[in-house]
Amino acid sequence: MFGTGLLKGLGITFKHLVDTYKDDIQSTPARYQGSDDRGKGLKVIDQPVDQEGLLTIQYPEERRLLPERFRYIPMLIWDTETDEERCTACGICAKVCPPQCIWITRATDEAGKPVTRPQDFFIDATICMSCNYCVEFCPFDAIKMDHDAELASFERFPHLVYDKGELTVPLDYYAALWPTQYAEEQERRAQEAAEARAKEEAKAARAAVKKEEEEAPAPEAKLSRAEELKQKAMERARQRREAQS
Amino acid sequence: MSDIVAPSTTVAGPLDVAGTLALVQEALPDAKPVSAGPTDYLEVAPDQLIEALQVLRDQGGCDLLSSITCTDYLSYQGRARAKDGPRFEVVYHLYSTAQGGDCVVLHVPVDDGESLPTATPVYPGANLQEREVWDLYGLVFDGHPNLRRILLWEGFEGHPMRKDWHEAYYEEDQKPFRSRHPRADFARSEDKVPWGKNTRYPADWDPDDWQEPVTYVPVSQDPRSRNGAGDHLSTESVVVNLGPHHPSTHGVFRMIVRIEGETVIALEPDMGYLHRNHEKIGERNTWLMNMPFTDRLDYINSMSNNWGYALAVEKLMGLEVPERAEYLRVIMAELSRIVNHLWSIGFILNDLGALQTPALYAIEEREMILDLFESVSGARMMCNYLRFGGVHRDLPAGWAERARYVVHERLPRALDQLDDLLSGNEIVNTRGRGVGYLSAEQLISLSVTGPMIRAAGVPYDIRRCEPYGVYDRFDFDIPTLPHSDVYDRYYIRLLEARESVRIVQQALAGLPEGDILAGKGGYVFRPPEGEAYGRVEGPKGELGFYLVSDGKPNPYRYHIRAPSYINLNALAPMTVGYKVADAIVILGAIDIVLGEVDR
C-alpha cells in the first residue's frame, strides 16, 4: 500500500527516540554504565554491548574508552626499575617497519666506540601506519603503542617527526595503559631473569668445580704442556729460518 | 520474501585441473607443462593463446576468466628459470563456475616489443585487466577494443611495473632501506628538491596544452538507441561527467556518460584517482610488510584482505594453520562480511535518494563489530590481524561473550529490521526491480564474481566450491536470487549477512583451544621459489593474490585480483538503456571500494 514504507521508516526513527529515553531512565544516574568522569566536563565512556537507542558519543566532551590493545603511534619505554631506557638500538624495528618511518642513531662512549644505546630515535608520525610490527618484534620490550590519537598540529614538519625525547615515556605510563599485557610481560621478564640468573649460577658453579679440578691434580703438568708447545713452535720457527737461509 | 531463496546448491564435482590442461595440450602439442612450486601451468605461445582459451571455454568448461596479469622477469634471481627466456609472462587464471574447484593457469611468454592477441573476443571480461597490463607493463594486446591507459593518466611516461622503472624519490629496490638502518641518515626527498617535480612527462606532451579526448566515449553502446531514427523527438546526445567528486560514486571515481534525454546510451568508467601502485610498493616490501598494506585495499574488509594474502603465502611456504587460528579467521572474516553488506545496503539507499538516515541505521551494528575488531586487533579498520600460519593475538578476556551477544541478539534483530523496512518498501521496489539487468551468462563472461552473480542465480561461492580454512565444517547456505537486478543485489546481501551470522554463531560455539600461530614466527621469510594464487570469497567477490617468489625475502611479483575493479567490467553493459538516475544505483549495487579499484 502506498505510504507504508514512509510510516515504517518514521516508526523506526520514533522507536530509536523512545529507546534512547528508556535507556536514559533505566540507567540513572549515568547514562553509560562504567563510564569515567575525568572532571572539566570530560567523560570517558565504556559503551556496553547491549546499548539500545542512540549510540552517539558527544566528542570531544565525551570520549570512548579505548580497548587496551588500541594502537596508534609507538612510544619508547624508560625503565624506572633500572633507571635507563630499554632500547638497545638494535634496529629491528627500523628493519621491520613497512613504511620505513623509524631511524635510529647509535650512541658512542668517550672513546668513540658505539654502545648499545640510542643517541636519537626518530619516528615520522606522518607516514607511520600503526601496524604494530615494531612492538611485535622488539626483543627488549622497549617500544610499545601509545593510545594518544589527538596529534593534530599546525605544521607537518618537524612537529610530527618525533625524536627520542618526545617518544620516551616512563614504565608506569605504559603499565597504566596496558595493564593486562604489562602484567604478563612482567611475569615473563621475571621468569627470564630468574632463568638467566640460574644459568649464571650454574655456570659459576661449573667454573668453580673445573677450577678445583684443574687446581687439584698437577699445575706443573699443564705448565710443562705449555712449555712443550712453546718449544715445538720455536723448533718449527728455527727450521723455517734455516730453510729460508 | 524467503520463498524465492534457492536451497543451498552443491556443485557437480570439482574441476579436473590436470585433465583440463591435458585437453589443451592435446589440441596444442607445442604447449609446455611447467611446475612452479605449488602451481602447475601450461606455457602457450602468443599465437596459440586464442585457440587455447577457446578449448578451455568450450571443451574444458572454464567459463570464467578470473585474472589476467603479467610478470617482468628482468631481475629474477631464482634458479628455477632460464636467464635467457622472454622477458614477460602474461598469466591467465580460469575456472568453472558450474563445477568449482581450483584454477587452470596459462602462461604466455612475450618478449619486450612483442604483442599478443587480446582475449576479449573469447572472454569479454578481459577488457579492464588487459588495459591494466598495457598500462603498467606496456604490453600491446592486438585487437583490444579500447587499449588506453586506465589507472595512470595519458601523460604518464613509462610503464611503472617494469622492473627497470623507478619512481620519483626512488631509494632502493628493496626494503629495509639502508638510509634508515644502519645508516640512519634519512632525509626527506622533498627537502632535497624543494621545488622539484616528482613527475616526468613524455617529450612531446605538454600538460598545459593537453585536452582529454572525449571521442573515445562511444557514440552508442545501446543497440536500442534511436537517436535520429525519427520515431520520436530527435534529440542531441550529450556527454555528462558523473564524478570524480560526487557522493554517489563512493570515492573518487568517474563515469563519463553519454545521454540522450535521460537515457544512458553509452558509459565509460574512468578510474585511477587513488592509484598508488600498490603492487610496486608490494615488490619493494618484504613478505611480512605487505600484510598491513593489504588492509588498505578494500578498507572496509581488512580481515578478508589479510586472509587472501596469508592464504597465498601459506600455499607458497606450505604452512599449516592451527585449528583455533582457522576458527578465529572465519569469525573475523564473516563479521567483516556482515559489516560490508550492511554498509553496502545502507549506501544503496543513499544512492536511491534516501540520504543518510537509513544508511546510518544500517551501519549502527557495524559500530559494535568494529569495537570487537578493535579490542582484539587494536584497530577498527586497519586490523593487520592475520599472520602467515595463524593470527597475531588471541582473544582478550570477555571477547567471546560480547561477540556472542552481538551475533545472537543484535545482528539478527538488526537484519530483520532492515528486511522489514526495506524489502517491501515501494521506492526500493520501483527503483530496484528490473533495473540494471544482465543475464548470468553475460555476467560470467564479463568475469563478474561475488554477490552479483549469486543475485543472477549462479550458486558460485569459493567458500563452498573450493573450501579454504575450515569452511567445510559449518552448516550454511549459498543463497541465490533469480532476477539479476538492483533489487536482488540488495536482497542477496541481506541473505548473505544472515548466513554469515549463522557461521559466526557456529564458529563461536565450536571454537577450540590451542595455538594461534604455527611456524617459527620472525620477520624474515624466504618462501621457496614458485608461484601461488590464493583466493578467498571476499564480500565483494573473488579476492585473489597472485604471488611469485624467487626465494628472496621480498616477493618478486605481488598481484591483486581485485573484485571491485573487475566487477566494473559489467558497469557499462548494465547501465546502458536505463535512466541516468539509475546509473547511480546500479553502480551502488556493484559495491565498489576505490582503494581496491585503483590500488
mmCIF file with all atom_site columns, N, CA and C in Angstrom, chain B residues 322-325 328 394 511-517:
data_model
loop_
_atom_site.group_PDB
_atom_site.id
_atom_site.type_symbol
_atom_site.label_atom_id
_atom_site.label_alt_id
_atom_site.label_comp_id
_atom_site.label_asym_id
_atom_site.label_entity_id
_atom_site.label_seq_id
_atom_site.pdbx_PDB_ins_code
_atom_site.Cartn_x
_atom_site.Cartn_y
_atom_site.Cartn_z
_atom_site.occupancy
_atom_site.B_iso_or_equiv
_atom_site.pdbx_formal_charge
_atom_site.auth_seq_id
_atom_site.auth_comp_id
_atom_site.auth_asym_id
_atom_site.auth_atom_id
_atom_site.pdbx_PDB_model_num
ATOM 1  N N  . PRO B 1 322 ? 47.057 -23.633 12.685 1.00 0.00 ? 322 PRO B N  1
ATOM 2  C CA . PRO B 1 322 ? 46.397 -24.317 13.811 1.00 0.00 ? 322 PRO B CA 1
ATOM 3  C C  . PRO B 1 322 ? 44.884 -24.102 13.774 1.00 0.00 ? 322 PRO B C  1
ATOM 4  N N  . GLU B 1 323 ? 44.182 -25.049 14.382 1.00 0.00 ? 323 GLU B N  1
ATOM 5  C CA . GLU B 1 323 ? 42.727 -25.045 14.269 1.00 0.00 ? 323 GLU B CA 1
ATOM 6  C C  . GLU B 1 323 ? 42.092 -23.796 14.890 1.00 0.00 ? 323 GLU B C  1
ATOM 7  N N  . ARG B 1 324 ? 42.587 -23.411 16.047 1.00 0.00 ? 324 ARG B N  1
ATOM 8  C CA . ARG B 1 324 ? 41.995 -22.241 16.704 1.00 0.00 ? 324 ARG B CA 1
ATOM 9  C C  . ARG B 1 324 ? 42.151 -21.002 15.826 1.00 0.00 ? 324 ARG B C  1
ATOM 10 N N  . ALA B 1 325 ? 43.319 -20.890 15.194 1.00 0.00 ? 325 ALA B N  1
ATOM 11 C CA . ALA B 1 325 ? 43.542 -19.737 14.314 1.00 0.00 ? 325 ALA B CA 1
ATOM 12 C C  . ALA B 1 325 ? 42.581 -19.770 13.135 1.00 0.00 ? 325 ALA B C  1
ATOM 13 N N  . LEU B 1 328 ? 39.313 -18.513 14.334 1.00 0.00 ? 328 LEU B N  1
ATOM 14 C CA . LEU B 1 328 ? 39.346 -17.063 14.537 1.00 0.00 ? 328 LEU B CA 1
ATOM 15 C C  . LEU B 1 328 ? 39.278 -16.345 13.191 1.00 0.00 ? 328 LEU B C  1
ATOM 16 N N  . ASP B 1 394 ? 45.613 -13.736 20.571 1.00 0.00 ? 394 ASP B N  1
ATOM 17 C CA . ASP B 1 394 ? 44.416 -14.453 20.982 1.00 0.00 ? 394 ASP B CA 1
ATOM 18 C C  . ASP B 1 394 ? 43.366 -13.461 21.460 1.00 0.00 ? 394 ASP B C  1
ATOM 19 N N  . LEU B 1 511 ? 34.602 -23.020 18.914 1.00 0.00 ? 511 LEU B N  1
ATOM 20 C CA . LEU B 1 511 ? 35.966 -22.500 18.967 1.00 0.00 ? 511 LEU B CA 1
ATOM 21 C C  . LEU B 1 511 ? 36.867 -23.377 19.842 1.00 0.00 ? 511 LEU B C  1
ATOM 22 N N  . PRO B 1 512 ? 37.858 -24.053 19.253 1.00 0.00 ? 512 PRO B N  1
ATOM 23 C CA . PRO B 1 512 ? 38.710 -24.928 20.057 1.00 0.00 ? 512 PRO B CA 1
ATOM 24 C C  . PRO B 1 512 ? 39.802 -24.141 20.776 1.00 0.00 ? 512 PRO B C  1
ATOM 25 N N  . GLU B 1 513 ? 40.381 -24.769 21.769 1.00 0.00 ? 513 GLU B N  1
ATOM 26 C CA . GLU B 1 513 ? 41.545 -24.176 22.440 1.00 0.00 ? 513 GLU B CA 1
ATOM 27 C C  . GLU B 1 513 ? 42.797 -24.555 21.654 1.00 0.00 ? 513 GLU B C  1
ATOM 28 N N  . GLY B 1 514 ? 43.904 -23.895 21.944 1.00 0.00 ? 514 GLY B N  1
ATOM 29 C CA . GLY B 1 514 ? 45.153 -24.308 21.313 1.00 0.00 ? 514 GLY B CA 1
ATOM 30 C C  . GLY B 1 514 ? 45.963 -23.142 20.813 1.00 0.00 ? 514 GLY B C  1
ATOM 31 N N  . ASP B 1 515 ? 46.951 -23.495 20.012 1.00 0.00 ? 515 ASP B N  1
ATOM 32 C CA . ASP B 1 515 ? 47.855 -22.483 19.466 1.00 0.00 ? 515 ASP B CA 1
ATOM 33 C C  . ASP B 1 515 ? 47.131 -21.577 18.493 1.00 0.00 ? 515 ASP B C  1
ATOM 34 N N  . ILE B 1 516 ? 47.680 -20.375 18.308 1.00 0.00 ? 516 ILE B N  1
ATOM 35 C CA . ILE B 1 516 ? 47.106 -19.494 17.301 1.00 0.00 ? 516 ILE B CA 1
ATOM 36 C C  . ILE B 1 516 ? 48.089 -19.179 16.201 1.00 0.00 ? 516 ILE B C  1
ATOM 37 N N  . LEU B 1 517 ? 49.321 -19.645 16.309 1.00 0.00 ? 517 LEU B N  1
ATOM 38 C CA . LEU B 1 517 ? 50.312 -19.312 15.284 1.00 0.00 ? 517 LEU B CA 1
ATOM 39 C C  . LEU B 1 517 ? 51.263 -20.488 15.092 1.00 0.00 ? 517 LEU B C  1
#
